[in-house]
mmCIF file of N, CA and C and ligand atoms in Angstrom:
data_model
loop_
_atom_site.group_PDB
_atom_site.id
_atom_site.type_symbol
_atom_site.label_atom_id
_atom_site.label_comp_id
_atom_site.label_asym_id
_atom_site.label_seq_id
_atom_site.Cartn_x
_atom_site.Cartn_y
_atom_site.Cartn_z
ATOM 1 N N MET B 1382 -50.597 36.120 32.984
ATOM 2 C CA MET B 1382 -49.753 34.935 32.997
ATOM 3 C C MET B 1382 -50.340 33.999 34.044
ATOM 4 N N ASN B 1383 -50.243 32.663 33.969
ATOM 5 C CA ASN B 1383 -50.742 31.719 35.002
ATOM 6 C C ASN B 1383 -50.033 32.149 36.310
ATOM 7 N N THR B 1384 -50.827 32.331 37.359
ATOM 8 C CA THR B 1384 -50.263 32.734 38.600
ATOM 9 C C THR B 1384 -49.266 31.850 39.354
ATOM 10 N N ASP B 1385 -49.490 30.448 38.987
ATOM 11 C CA ASP B 1385 -48.616 29.439 39.542
ATOM 12 C C ASP B 1385 -47.316 29.593 38.737
ATOM 13 N N TYR B 1386 -47.300 29.826 37.558
ATOM 14 C CA TYR B 1386 -46.035 30.090 36.835
ATOM 15 C C TYR B 1386 -45.120 31.102 37.335
ATOM 16 N N LYS B 1387 -46.172 32.296 37.557
ATOM 17 C CA LYS B 1387 -45.375 33.704 37.874
ATOM 18 C C LYS B 1387 -44.724 33.473 39.248
ATOM 19 N N SER B 1388 -45.453 32.707 40.126
ATOM 20 C CA SER B 1388 -44.702 32.793 41.630
ATOM 21 C C SER B 1388 -43.435 31.684 41.510
ATOM 22 N N LEU B 1389 -43.750 30.658 40.766
ATOM 23 C CA LEU B 1389 -42.476 29.620 40.541
ATOM 24 C C LEU B 1389 -41.401 30.449 39.945
ATOM 25 N N ILE B 1390 -41.602 31.000 38.794
ATOM 26 C CA ILE B 1390 -40.370 31.688 38.240
ATOM 27 C C ILE B 1390 -39.666 32.755 39.010
ATOM 28 N N LYS B 1391 -40.636 33.575 39.907
ATOM 29 C CA LYS B 1391 -39.794 34.504 40.889
ATOM 30 C C LYS B 1391 -39.132 33.577 41.873
ATOM 31 N N LYS B 1392 -39.724 32.336 42.529
ATOM 32 C CA LYS B 1392 -38.903 31.747 43.448
ATOM 33 C C LYS B 1392 -37.779 31.130 42.851
ATOM 34 N N SER B 1393 -37.645 30.889 41.536
ATOM 35 C CA SER B 1393 -36.553 30.137 40.913
ATOM 36 C C SER B 1393 -35.425 31.004 40.993
ATOM 37 N N LEU B 1394 -35.910 32.407 40.326
ATOM 38 C CA LEU B 1394 -34.762 33.404 40.356
ATOM 39 C C LEU B 1394 -34.410 33.847 41.700
ATOM 40 N N LYS B 1395 -35.050 33.802 42.768
ATOM 41 C CA LYS B 1395 -34.651 34.198 44.181
ATOM 42 C C LYS B 1395 -33.596 33.245 44.485
ATOM 43 N N ALA B 1396 -33.983 31.860 44.190
ATOM 44 C CA ALA B 1396 -33.072 30.797 44.775
ATOM 45 C C ALA B 1396 -31.560 30.914 44.176
ATOM 46 N N ILE B 1397 -31.416 31.631 43.053
ATOM 47 C CA ILE B 1397 -30.060 31.771 42.556
ATOM 48 C C ILE B 1397 -29.046 32.519 43.499
ATOM 49 N N ASP B 1398 -29.685 33.139 44.464
ATOM 50 C CA ASP B 1398 -28.935 34.163 45.563
ATOM 51 C C ASP B 1398 -28.144 33.037 46.356
ATOM 52 N N ASN B 1399 -28.907 31.795 46.675
ATOM 53 C CA ASN B 1399 -28.315 30.952 47.633
ATOM 54 C C ASN B 1399 -27.415 29.794 46.919
ATOM 55 N N SER B 1400 -27.298 30.054 45.676
ATOM 56 C CA SER B 1400 -26.362 28.941 45.088
ATOM 57 C C SER B 1400 -24.892 29.023 45.471
ATOM 58 N N TYR B 1401 -24.404 27.784 45.639
ATOM 59 C CA TYR B 1401 -23.073 27.661 46.130
ATOM 60 C C TYR B 1401 -22.215 27.223 45.073
ATOM 61 N N ALA B 1402 -21.707 28.182 44.244
ATOM 62 C CA ALA B 1402 -20.991 27.783 42.914
ATOM 63 C C ALA B 1402 -19.538 28.458 42.887
ATOM 64 N N PRO B 1403 -18.796 28.427 43.932
ATOM 65 C CA PRO B 1403 -17.574 29.070 43.711
ATOM 66 C C PRO B 1403 -16.659 28.632 42.769
ATOM 67 N N TYR B 1404 -16.805 27.371 42.294
ATOM 68 C CA TYR B 1404 -15.836 26.821 41.165
ATOM 69 C C TYR B 1404 -16.323 27.301 39.765
ATOM 70 N N SER B 1405 -17.479 26.968 39.307
ATOM 71 C CA SER B 1405 -18.098 27.418 37.997
ATOM 72 C C SER B 1405 -18.545 28.643 38.023
ATOM 73 N N LYS B 1406 -19.009 29.413 38.908
ATOM 74 C CA LYS B 1406 -19.607 30.818 39.125
ATOM 75 C C LYS B 1406 -20.790 30.558 38.323
ATOM 76 N N PHE B 1407 -21.415 29.391 37.843
ATOM 77 C CA PHE B 1407 -22.636 29.347 37.037
ATOM 78 C C PHE B 1407 -23.608 28.998 38.095
ATOM 79 N N LYS B 1408 -24.607 29.974 38.389
ATOM 80 C CA LYS B 1408 -25.520 29.875 39.590
ATOM 81 C C LYS B 1408 -26.802 29.534 39.068
ATOM 82 N N VAL B 1409 -27.409 28.548 39.498
ATOM 83 C CA VAL B 1409 -28.671 28.096 39.028
ATOM 84 C C VAL B 1409 -29.879 27.921 40.391
ATOM 85 N N GLY B 1410 -30.917 28.368 40.002
ATOM 86 C CA GLY B 1410 -31.994 28.313 40.999
ATOM 87 C C GLY B 1410 -33.300 27.687 40.344
ATOM 88 N N ALA B 1411 -33.833 26.788 41.294
ATOM 89 C CA ALA B 1411 -35.099 25.879 40.736
ATOM 90 C C ALA B 1411 -36.116 26.066 41.768
ATOM 91 N N ALA B 1412 -37.403 26.062 41.301
ATOM 92 C CA ALA B 1412 -38.496 25.974 42.215
ATOM 93 C C ALA B 1412 -39.475 25.074 41.604
ATOM 94 N N ILE B 1413 -40.009 24.101 42.570
ATOM 95 C CA ILE B 1413 -40.804 22.814 42.005
ATOM 96 C C ILE B 1413 -42.139 23.123 42.735
ATOM 97 N N LEU B 1414 -43.250 22.935 41.822
ATOM 98 C CA LEU B 1414 -44.606 22.998 42.469
ATOM 99 C C LEU B 1414 -45.147 21.522 42.500
ATOM 100 N N THR B 1415 -45.617 21.215 43.621
ATOM 101 C CA THR B 1415 -45.941 19.738 43.946
ATOM 102 C C THR B 1415 -47.489 19.602 43.849
ATOM 103 N N ALA B 1416 -47.893 18.368 43.579
ATOM 104 C CA ALA B 1416 -49.350 18.183 43.461
ATOM 105 C C ALA B 1416 -50.214 18.770 44.694
ATOM 106 N N GLY B 1417 -49.549 18.755 45.833
ATOM 107 C CA GLY B 1417 -50.180 19.455 47.083
ATOM 108 C C GLY B 1417 -49.971 20.856 47.018
ATOM 109 N N ASN B 1418 -49.810 21.380 45.965
ATOM 110 C CA ASN B 1418 -49.692 23.092 45.773
ATOM 111 C C ASN B 1418 -48.670 23.538 46.588
ATOM 112 N N LYS B 1419 -47.537 22.878 46.843
ATOM 113 C CA LYS B 1419 -46.607 23.535 47.728
ATOM 114 C C LYS B 1419 -45.421 23.818 46.774
ATOM 115 N N ILE B 1420 -44.750 24.869 47.094
ATOM 116 C CA ILE B 1420 -43.412 25.196 46.301
ATOM 117 C C ILE B 1420 -42.208 24.980 47.309
ATOM 118 N N PHE B 1421 -41.189 24.315 46.571
ATOM 119 C CA PHE B 1421 -39.775 24.013 47.236
ATOM 120 C C PHE B 1421 -38.876 24.765 46.200
ATOM 121 N N SER B 1422 -37.859 25.392 46.835
ATOM 122 C CA SER B 1422 -36.924 25.874 45.870
ATOM 123 C C SER B 1422 -35.579 25.182 46.253
ATOM 124 N N GLY B 1423 -34.503 25.364 45.251
ATOM 125 C CA GLY B 1423 -33.418 24.841 45.512
ATOM 126 C C GLY B 1423 -32.178 25.430 44.613
ATOM 127 N N SER B 1424 -30.926 25.465 44.943
ATOM 128 C CA SER B 1424 -29.897 26.052 44.289
ATOM 129 C C SER B 1424 -28.809 24.998 44.043
ATOM 130 N N ASN B 1425 -28.005 25.135 43.063
ATOM 131 C CA ASN B 1425 -26.890 24.168 42.856
ATOM 132 C C ASN B 1425 -25.859 24.406 43.996
ATOM 133 N N ILE B 1426 -25.276 23.193 44.223
ATOM 134 C CA ILE B 1426 -24.364 23.174 45.491
ATOM 135 C C ILE B 1426 -23.141 22.433 44.911
ATOM 136 N N GLU B 1427 -22.002 23.101 44.901
ATOM 137 C CA GLU B 1427 -20.690 22.548 44.294
ATOM 138 C C GLU B 1427 -19.923 22.187 45.443
ATOM 139 N N CYS B 1428 -18.882 21.392 45.068
ATOM 140 C CA CYS B 1428 -18.083 20.686 46.169
ATOM 141 C C CYS B 1428 -16.576 20.591 45.499
ATOM 142 N N ALA B 1429 -15.589 20.888 46.387
ATOM 143 C CA ALA B 1429 -14.153 20.806 46.036
ATOM 144 C C ALA B 1429 -13.974 19.502 45.150
ATOM 145 N N SER B 1430 -14.454 18.412 45.740
ATOM 146 C CA SER B 1430 -14.486 17.289 44.878
ATOM 147 C C SER B 1430 -15.631 17.251 43.884
ATOM 148 N N TYR B 1431 -15.413 17.766 42.728
ATOM 149 C CA TYR B 1431 -16.218 18.317 41.738
ATOM 150 C C TYR B 1431 -17.564 17.356 41.471
ATOM 151 N N SER B 1432 -17.173 16.164 41.371
ATOM 152 C CA SER B 1432 -18.237 15.173 40.968
ATOM 153 C C SER B 1432 -19.451 15.078 42.084
ATOM 154 N N LEU B 1433 -19.090 15.811 43.182
ATOM 155 C CA LEU B 1433 -20.239 15.544 44.330
ATOM 156 C C LEU B 1433 -21.185 16.740 44.221
ATOM 157 N N THR B 1434 -20.918 17.391 43.128
ATOM 158 C CA THR B 1434 -21.969 18.744 42.939
ATOM 159 C C THR B 1434 -23.394 18.295 42.674
ATOM 160 N N ILE B 1435 -24.132 19.154 43.269
ATOM 161 C CA ILE B 1435 -25.606 18.723 43.097
ATOM 162 C C ILE B 1435 -26.389 19.756 42.422
ATOM 163 N N CYS B 1436 -27.100 19.523 41.304
ATOM 164 C CA CYS B 1436 -27.917 20.417 40.622
ATOM 165 C C CYS B 1436 -29.043 21.090 41.392
ATOM 166 N N ALA B 1437 -29.411 22.361 41.095
ATOM 167 C CA ALA B 1437 -30.442 23.103 41.804
ATOM 168 C C ALA B 1437 -31.832 22.104 41.659
ATOM 169 N N GLU B 1438 -31.925 21.637 40.494
ATOM 170 C CA GLU B 1438 -33.367 20.847 40.143
ATOM 171 C C GLU B 1438 -33.435 19.765 41.244
ATOM 172 N N ARG B 1439 -32.191 18.848 41.346
ATOM 173 C CA ARG B 1439 -32.431 17.873 42.343
ATOM 174 C C ARG B 1439 -32.530 18.296 43.788
ATOM 175 N N VAL B 1440 -31.869 19.377 44.095
ATOM 176 C CA VAL B 1440 -31.980 20.017 45.396
ATOM 177 C C VAL B 1440 -33.492 20.216 45.772
ATOM 178 N N ALA B 1441 -34.180 20.888 44.954
ATOM 179 C CA ALA B 1441 -35.474 21.395 44.983
ATOM 180 C C ALA B 1441 -36.429 20.157 45.199
ATOM 181 N N ALA B 1442 -36.349 19.120 44.306
ATOM 182 C CA ALA B 1442 -37.011 17.934 44.367
ATOM 183 C C ALA B 1442 -36.762 17.283 45.578
ATOM 184 N N ALA B 1443 -35.498 16.968 46.083
ATOM 185 C CA ALA B 1443 -35.093 16.217 47.259
ATOM 186 C C ALA B 1443 -35.842 16.981 48.497
ATOM 187 N N LYS B 1444 -35.733 18.273 48.598
ATOM 188 C CA LYS B 1444 -36.363 18.999 49.611
ATOM 189 C C LYS B 1444 -37.884 18.612 49.703
ATOM 190 N N ALA B 1445 -38.606 18.567 48.478
ATOM 191 C CA ALA B 1445 -40.012 18.279 48.434
ATOM 192 C C ALA B 1445 -40.191 16.892 48.916
ATOM 193 N N ILE B 1446 -39.531 15.900 48.365
ATOM 194 C CA ILE B 1446 -39.637 14.483 48.602
ATOM 195 C C ILE B 1446 -39.483 14.207 50.130
ATOM 196 N N SER B 1447 -38.381 14.745 50.629
ATOM 197 C CA SER B 1447 -38.189 14.644 52.263
ATOM 198 C C SER B 1447 -39.310 15.464 52.980
ATOM 199 N N GLU B 1448 -40.114 15.976 52.320
ATOM 200 C CA GLU B 1448 -41.118 16.640 53.191
ATOM 201 C C GLU B 1448 -42.479 16.034 52.851
ATOM 202 N N GLY B 1449 -42.385 14.862 52.125
ATOM 203 C CA GLY B 1449 -43.565 14.026 51.857
ATOM 204 C C GLY B 1449 -44.160 14.288 50.728
ATOM 205 N N GLU B 1450 -43.652 15.273 49.877
ATOM 206 C CA GLU B 1450 -44.380 15.743 48.463
ATOM 207 C C GLU B 1450 -43.676 15.151 47.370
ATOM 208 N N ILE B 1451 -44.285 13.790 46.710
ATOM 209 C CA ILE B 1451 -43.544 13.337 45.936
ATOM 210 C C ILE B 1451 -44.142 13.301 44.417
ATOM 211 N N ASN B 1452 -45.009 14.033 44.431
ATOM 212 C CA ASN B 1452 -45.619 14.330 43.081
ATOM 213 C C ASN B 1452 -45.438 15.822 42.559
ATOM 214 N N PHE B 1453 -44.979 16.070 41.400
ATOM 215 C CA PHE B 1453 -44.755 17.318 40.986
ATOM 216 C C PHE B 1453 -45.376 17.696 39.848
ATOM 217 N N LYS B 1454 -45.841 18.899 39.707
ATOM 218 C CA LYS B 1454 -46.739 19.497 38.540
ATOM 219 C C LYS B 1454 -45.767 20.347 37.523
ATOM 220 N N VAL B 1455 -45.208 21.197 38.289
ATOM 221 C CA VAL B 1455 -44.195 22.208 37.390
ATOM 222 C C VAL B 1455 -42.898 22.563 38.052
ATOM 223 N N LEU B 1456 -41.921 22.722 37.251
ATOM 224 C CA LEU B 1456 -40.561 22.992 37.803
ATOM 225 C C LEU B 1456 -40.151 24.152 36.965
ATOM 226 N N ALA B 1457 -39.471 25.135 37.489
ATOM 227 C CA ALA B 1457 -38.878 26.335 36.882
ATOM 228 C C ALA B 1457 -37.525 26.354 37.322
ATOM 229 N N ILE B 1458 -36.638 26.654 36.111
ATOM 230 C CA ILE B 1458 -35.231 26.773 36.439
ATOM 231 C C ILE B 1458 -34.692 27.972 35.882
ATOM 232 N N SER B 1459 -33.822 28.778 36.541
ATOM 233 C CA SER B 1459 -33.292 30.063 36.229
ATOM 234 C C SER B 1459 -31.642 30.104 36.626
ATOM 235 N N THR B 1460 -31.084 30.688 35.749
ATOM 236 C CA THR B 1460 -29.493 31.001 36.006
ATOM 237 C C THR B 1460 -29.080 32.487 36.269
ATOM 238 N N ASN B 1461 -28.064 32.541 36.710
ATOM 239 C CA ASN B 1461 -27.288 34.008 36.818
ATOM 240 C C ASN B 1461 -26.867 34.578 35.419
ATOM 241 N N LYS B 1462 -26.991 33.764 34.166
ATOM 242 C CA LYS B 1462 -26.396 34.132 32.997
ATOM 243 C C LYS B 1462 -27.274 34.901 32.006
ATOM 244 N N ASN B 1463 -28.533 35.199 32.566
ATOM 245 C CA ASN B 1463 -29.555 35.821 31.756
ATOM 246 C C ASN B 1463 -29.746 35.177 30.456
ATOM 247 N N LYS B 1464 -29.777 33.574 30.327
ATOM 248 C CA LYS B 1464 -30.070 32.653 29.568
ATOM 249 C C LYS B 1464 -30.744 31.499 30.078
ATOM 250 N N ILE B 1465 -31.601 30.891 29.294
ATOM 251 C CA ILE B 1465 -32.185 29.692 29.385
ATOM 252 C C ILE B 1465 -31.080 28.479 29.658
ATOM 253 N N VAL B 1466 -31.341 27.605 30.535
ATOM 254 C CA VAL B 1466 -30.427 26.391 30.557
ATOM 255 C C VAL B 1466 -31.406 25.145 30.480
ATOM 256 N N TYR B 1467 -30.938 24.161 29.820
ATOM 257 C CA TYR B 1467 -31.674 22.924 29.821
ATOM 258 C C TYR B 1467 -31.277 22.034 30.984
ATOM 259 N N PRO B 1468 -32.146 21.270 31.477
ATOM 260 C CA PRO B 1468 -31.771 20.432 32.804
ATOM 261 C C PRO B 1468 -30.782 19.213 32.287
ATOM 262 N N CYS B 1469 -30.014 18.834 33.141
ATOM 263 C CA CYS B 1469 -28.949 17.714 32.660
ATOM 264 C C CYS B 1469 -29.684 16.418 32.789
ATOM 265 N N GLY B 1470 -29.019 15.443 32.015
ATOM 266 C CA GLY B 1470 -29.728 14.089 32.020
ATOM 267 C C GLY B 1470 -29.994 13.471 33.299
ATOM 268 N N ALA B 1471 -29.042 13.725 34.338
ATOM 269 C CA ALA B 1471 -29.117 13.095 35.496
ATOM 270 C C ALA B 1471 -30.467 13.590 36.228
ATOM 271 N N CYS B 1472 -30.738 14.909 36.181
ATOM 272 C CA CYS B 1472 -31.780 15.501 36.747
ATOM 273 C C CYS B 1472 -33.097 15.059 36.142
ATOM 274 N N LEU B 1473 -33.115 14.881 34.812
ATOM 275 C CA LEU B 1473 -34.201 14.614 34.071
ATOM 276 C C LEU B 1473 -34.463 12.933 34.458
ATOM 277 N N GLN B 1474 -33.497 12.184 34.656
ATOM 278 C CA GLN B 1474 -33.830 10.865 35.130
ATOM 279 C C GLN B 1474 -34.382 10.901 36.482
ATOM 280 N N PHE B 1475 -33.833 11.612 37.427
ATOM 281 C CA PHE B 1475 -34.360 11.715 38.691
ATOM 282 C C PHE B 1475 -35.786 12.144 38.887
ATOM 283 N N LEU B 1476 -36.141 13.179 38.127
ATOM 284 C CA LEU B 1476 -37.543 13.833 38.071
ATOM 285 C C LEU B 1476 -38.444 13.010 37.468
ATOM 286 N N THR B 1477 -37.990 12.064 36.604
ATOM 287 C CA THR B 1477 -39.108 11.145 35.715
ATOM 288 C C THR B 1477 -39.480 10.006 36.938
ATOM 289 N N GLU B 1478 -38.576 9.671 37.739
ATOM 290 C CA GLU B 1478 -38.822 8.784 38.848
ATOM 291 C C GLU B 1478 -40.188 9.020 39.383
ATOM 292 N N PHE B 1479 -40.473 10.436 39.667
ATOM 293 C CA PHE B 1479 -41.549 10.903 40.530
ATOM 294 C C PHE B 1479 -42.705 11.461 39.689
ATOM 295 N N SER B 1480 -42.296 12.152 38.616
ATOM 296 C CA SER B 1480 -43.281 12.943 37.783
ATOM 297 C C SER B 1480 -43.003 12.932 36.378
ATOM 298 N N PRO B 1481 -43.199 11.795 35.604
ATOM 299 C CA PRO B 1481 -42.813 11.844 34.004
ATOM 300 C C PRO B 1481 -43.581 12.879 33.413
ATOM 301 N N ASP B 1482 -44.710 13.271 34.004
ATOM 302 C CA ASP B 1482 -45.602 14.344 33.221
ATOM 303 C C ASP B 1482 -45.402 15.701 33.689
ATOM 304 N N LEU B 1483 -44.090 15.900 34.296
ATOM 305 C CA LEU B 1483 -43.787 17.184 34.852
ATOM 306 C C LEU B 1483 -43.664 18.293 33.628
ATOM 307 N N LYS B 1484 -44.216 19.421 33.889
ATOM 308 C CA LYS B 1484 -43.930 20.937 33.015
ATOM 309 C C LYS B 1484 -42.663 21.396 33.402
ATOM 310 N N ILE B 1485 -41.768 21.936 32.551
ATOM 311 C CA ILE B 1485 -40.606 22.413 32.898
ATOM 312 C C ILE B 1485 -40.428 23.902 32.244
ATOM 313 N N ILE B 1486 -40.339 24.887 33.115
ATOM 314 C CA ILE B 1486 -40.263 26.265 32.696
ATOM 315 C C ILE B 1486 -38.732 26.547 32.506
ATOM 316 N N LEU B 1487 -38.157 26.943 31.456
ATOM 317 C CA LEU B 1487 -36.801 27.426 31.454
ATOM 318 C C LEU B 1487 -37.028 28.955 31.337
ATOM 319 N N VAL B 1488 -36.404 29.657 32.324
ATOM 320 C CA VAL B 1488 -36.373 31.024 32.667
ATOM 321 C C VAL B 1488 -35.232 31.734 32.110
ATOM 322 N N LYS B 1489 -35.483 32.995 31.315
ATOM 323 C CA LYS B 1489 -34.393 33.703 30.979
ATOM 324 C C LYS B 1489 -34.423 34.971 31.965
ATOM 325 N N THR B 1490 -35.633 35.443 32.009
ATOM 326 C CA THR B 1490 -35.928 36.619 32.880
ATOM 327 C C THR B 1490 -37.356 36.236 33.342
ATOM 328 N N GLU B 1491 -37.663 37.265 34.227
ATOM 329 C CA GLU B 1491 -39.121 37.047 34.930
ATOM 330 C C GLU B 1491 -40.298 37.150 33.816
ATOM 331 N N LYS B 1492 -39.973 37.778 32.798
ATOM 332 C CA LYS B 1492 -41.096 37.762 31.685
ATOM 333 C C LYS B 1492 -40.647 36.956 30.521
ATOM 334 N N GLU B 1493 -39.553 36.597 30.334
ATOM 335 C CA GLU B 1493 -39.096 35.638 29.164
ATOM 336 C C GLU B 1493 -38.796 34.417 29.679
ATOM 337 N N PHE B 1494 -39.580 33.384 29.017
ATOM 338 C CA PHE B 1494 -39.281 32.044 29.439
ATOM 339 C C PHE B 1494 -40.044 31.088 28.583
ATOM 340 N N GLU B 1495 -39.641 29.707 28.680
ATOM 341 C CA GLU B 1495 -40.192 28.909 27.765
ATOM 342 C C GLU B 1495 -40.765 27.801 28.508
ATOM 343 N N VAL B 1496 -41.962 27.107 28.157
ATOM 344 C CA VAL B 1496 -42.608 25.924 28.843
ATOM 345 C C VAL B 1496 -42.471 24.698 27.967
ATOM 346 N N HIS B 1497 -41.833 23.686 28.620
ATOM 347 C CA HIS B 1497 -41.608 22.354 27.971
ATOM 348 C C HIS B 1497 -42.254 21.194 28.856
ATOM 349 N N ASN B 1498 -42.121 20.070 28.162
ATOM 350 C CA ASN B 1498 -42.701 18.966 29.062
ATOM 351 C C ASN B 1498 -41.279 18.091 29.158
ATOM 352 N N LEU B 1499 -41.238 17.513 30.457
ATOM 353 C CA LEU B 1499 -40.022 16.479 30.810
ATOM 354 C C LEU B 1499 -40.195 15.496 29.668
ATOM 355 N N LYS B 1500 -41.185 15.191 29.130
ATOM 356 C CA LYS B 1500 -41.125 14.057 28.213
ATOM 357 C C LYS B 1500 -40.574 14.492 26.887
ATOM 358 N N ASP B 1501 -40.378 15.782 26.652
ATOM 359 C CA ASP B 1501 -39.757 16.346 25.335
ATOM 360 C C ASP B 1501 -38.282 16.322 25.491
ATOM 361 N N PHE B 1502 -37.836 16.277 26.627
ATOM 362 C CA PHE B 1502 -36.259 16.080 26.870
ATOM 363 C C PHE B 1502 -35.839 14.730 26.999
ATOM 364 N N LEU B 1503 -36.795 13.749 27.569
ATOM 365 C CA LEU B 1503 -36.561 12.273 27.965
ATOM 366 C C LEU B 1503 -37.607 11.511 27.534
ATOM 367 N N PRO B 1504 -37.996 11.265 26.113
ATOM 368 C CA PRO B 1504 -39.278 10.685 25.554
ATOM 369 C C PRO B 1504 -39.184 9.147 26.076
ATOM 370 N N LYS B 1505 -38.153 8.496 26.026
ATOM 371 C CA LYS B 1505 -38.239 7.171 26.795
ATOM 372 C C LYS B 1505 -37.338 7.144 27.896
ATOM 373 N N ASN B 1506 -38.132 6.698 29.027
ATOM 374 C CA ASN B 1506 -37.410 6.749 30.391
ATOM 375 C C ASN B 1506 -37.170 5.217 30.966
ATOM 376 N N PHE B 1507 -36.317 5.168 31.945
ATOM 377 C CA PHE B 1507 -36.115 4.110 32.614
ATOM 378 C C PHE B 1507 -36.966 4.182 33.904
ATOM 379 N N ILE B 1508 -37.878 3.270 34.116
ATOM 380 C CA ILE B 1508 -38.758 3.449 35.284
ATOM 381 C C ILE B 1508 -38.723 1.898 35.850
ATOM 382 N N LEU B 1509 -38.016 1.755 36.969
ATOM 383 C CA LEU B 1509 -37.926 0.289 37.346
ATOM 384 C C LEU B 1509 -39.135 -0.293 38.289
ATOM 385 N N LYS B 1510 -40.021 0.997 38.561
ATOM 386 C CA LYS B 1510 -41.112 0.551 39.357
ATOM 387 C C LYS B 1510 -42.079 -0.365 38.907
ATOM 388 N N ASN B 1511 -42.357 -0.268 37.382
ATOM 389 C CA ASN B 1511 -43.351 -1.174 36.736
ATOM 390 C C ASN B 1511 -42.866 -2.729 36.971
ATOM 391 N N PHE B 1512 -41.636 -2.909 36.726
ATOM 392 C CA PHE B 1512 -40.957 -4.289 37.004
ATOM 393 C C PHE B 1512 -41.208 -4.844 38.403
ATOM 394 N N ILE B 1513 -40.834 -3.925 39.418
ATOM 395 C CA ILE B 1513 -40.837 -4.342 40.754
ATOM 396 C C ILE B 1513 -42.459 -4.542 41.142
ATOM 397 N N LEU B 1514 -43.390 -3.722 40.634
ATOM 398 C CA LEU B 1514 -44.761 -3.990 40.834
ATOM 399 C C LEU B 1514 -45.307 -5.474 40.218
ATOM 400 N N LYS B 1515 -44.661 -5.784 39.196
ATOM 401 C CA LYS B 1515 -45.195 -6.952 38.561
ATOM 402 C C LYS B 1515 -44.649 -8.159 39.546
ATOM 403 N N GLU B 1516 -43.345 -8.038 39.974
ATOM 404 C CA GLU B 1516 -42.841 -9.020 40.756
ATOM 405 C C GLU B 1516 -43.758 -9.154 42.136
ATOM 406 N N ILE B 1517 -44.036 -8.192 42.584
ATOM 407 C CA ILE B 1517 -44.759 -8.001 43.977
ATOM 408 C C ILE B 1517 -46.225 -8.731 43.761
ATOM 409 N N ARG B 1518 -46.754 -8.590 42.475
ATOM 410 C CA ARG B 1518 -47.999 -9.123 42.096
ATOM 411 C C ARG B 1518 -47.883 -10.580 41.491
ATOM 412 N N ASN B 1519 -46.724 -11.018 41.348
ATOM 413 C CA ASN B 1519 -46.399 -12.337 40.929
ATOM 414 C C ASN B 1519 -46.899 -12.455 39.317
ATOM 415 N N GLU B 1520 -46.654 -11.368 38.547
ATOM 416 C CA GLU B 1520 -47.196 -11.464 37.250
ATOM 417 C C GLU B 1520 -46.103 -12.164 36.353
HETATM 418 N N1 THU X 2121 -26.244 22.831 37.100
HETATM 419 C C1 THU X 2121 -27.461 22.917 37.506
HETATM 420 O O1 THU X 2121 -27.466 23.148 38.694
HETATM 421 N N2 THU X 2121 -28.503 22.402 36.755
HETATM 422 C C2 THU X 2121 -28.460 22.109 35.517
HETATM 423 O O2 THU X 2121 -29.522 21.812 34.982
HETATM 424 C C3 THU X 2121 -27.137 22.203 34.883
HETATM 425 C C4 THU X 2121 -25.972 22.464 35.645
HETATM 426 C C5 THU X 2121 -25.177 23.198 37.710
HETATM 427 C C6 THU X 2121 -24.141 22.270 38.283
HETATM 428 C C7 THU X 2121 -22.852 23.076 38.412
HETATM 429 O O3 THU X 2121 -22.897 23.565 39.694
HETATM 430 C C8 THU X 2121 -23.000 24.317 37.440
HETATM 431 O O4 THU X 2121 -24.344 24.379 37.265
HETATM 432 C C9 THU X 2121 -22.150 24.204 36.258
HETATM 433 O O5 THU X 2121 -22.313 22.774 35.509
#
């Protein structure tokens, strides 16, 4: 197996341990590989005011972005349910802002996983950057 995938999968599984999910008990771990070949992991963080919950994928991405790594190559997602989970629409939109060509590994176990592309899940995306750049260039 691709060594990048192997270590990402392991880190996403490990991140499940730090999930804070007292309400749903649905624990998610994510690990993201940046263009600079750094890996950042994240877990879901729930809140008593439920809508403030943050998904594991966005936690991992935010950690990377705030460390100056804004281009991503691969994201792995694991859960405590021994099942694959598809990323939510909010996470897809957030990730497409930075890396529309991202690969996404959906992990069931260390050896059972699927590889997809963000574009498979969000084929048409909303990217404001293109419009803003046009304004700056006066096009
Ligand atoms: N969750 C994630 O962390 N990632 C997903 O892709 C789907 C959902 C979390 C949010 C919440 O804490 C729990 O899973 C149940 O929805």
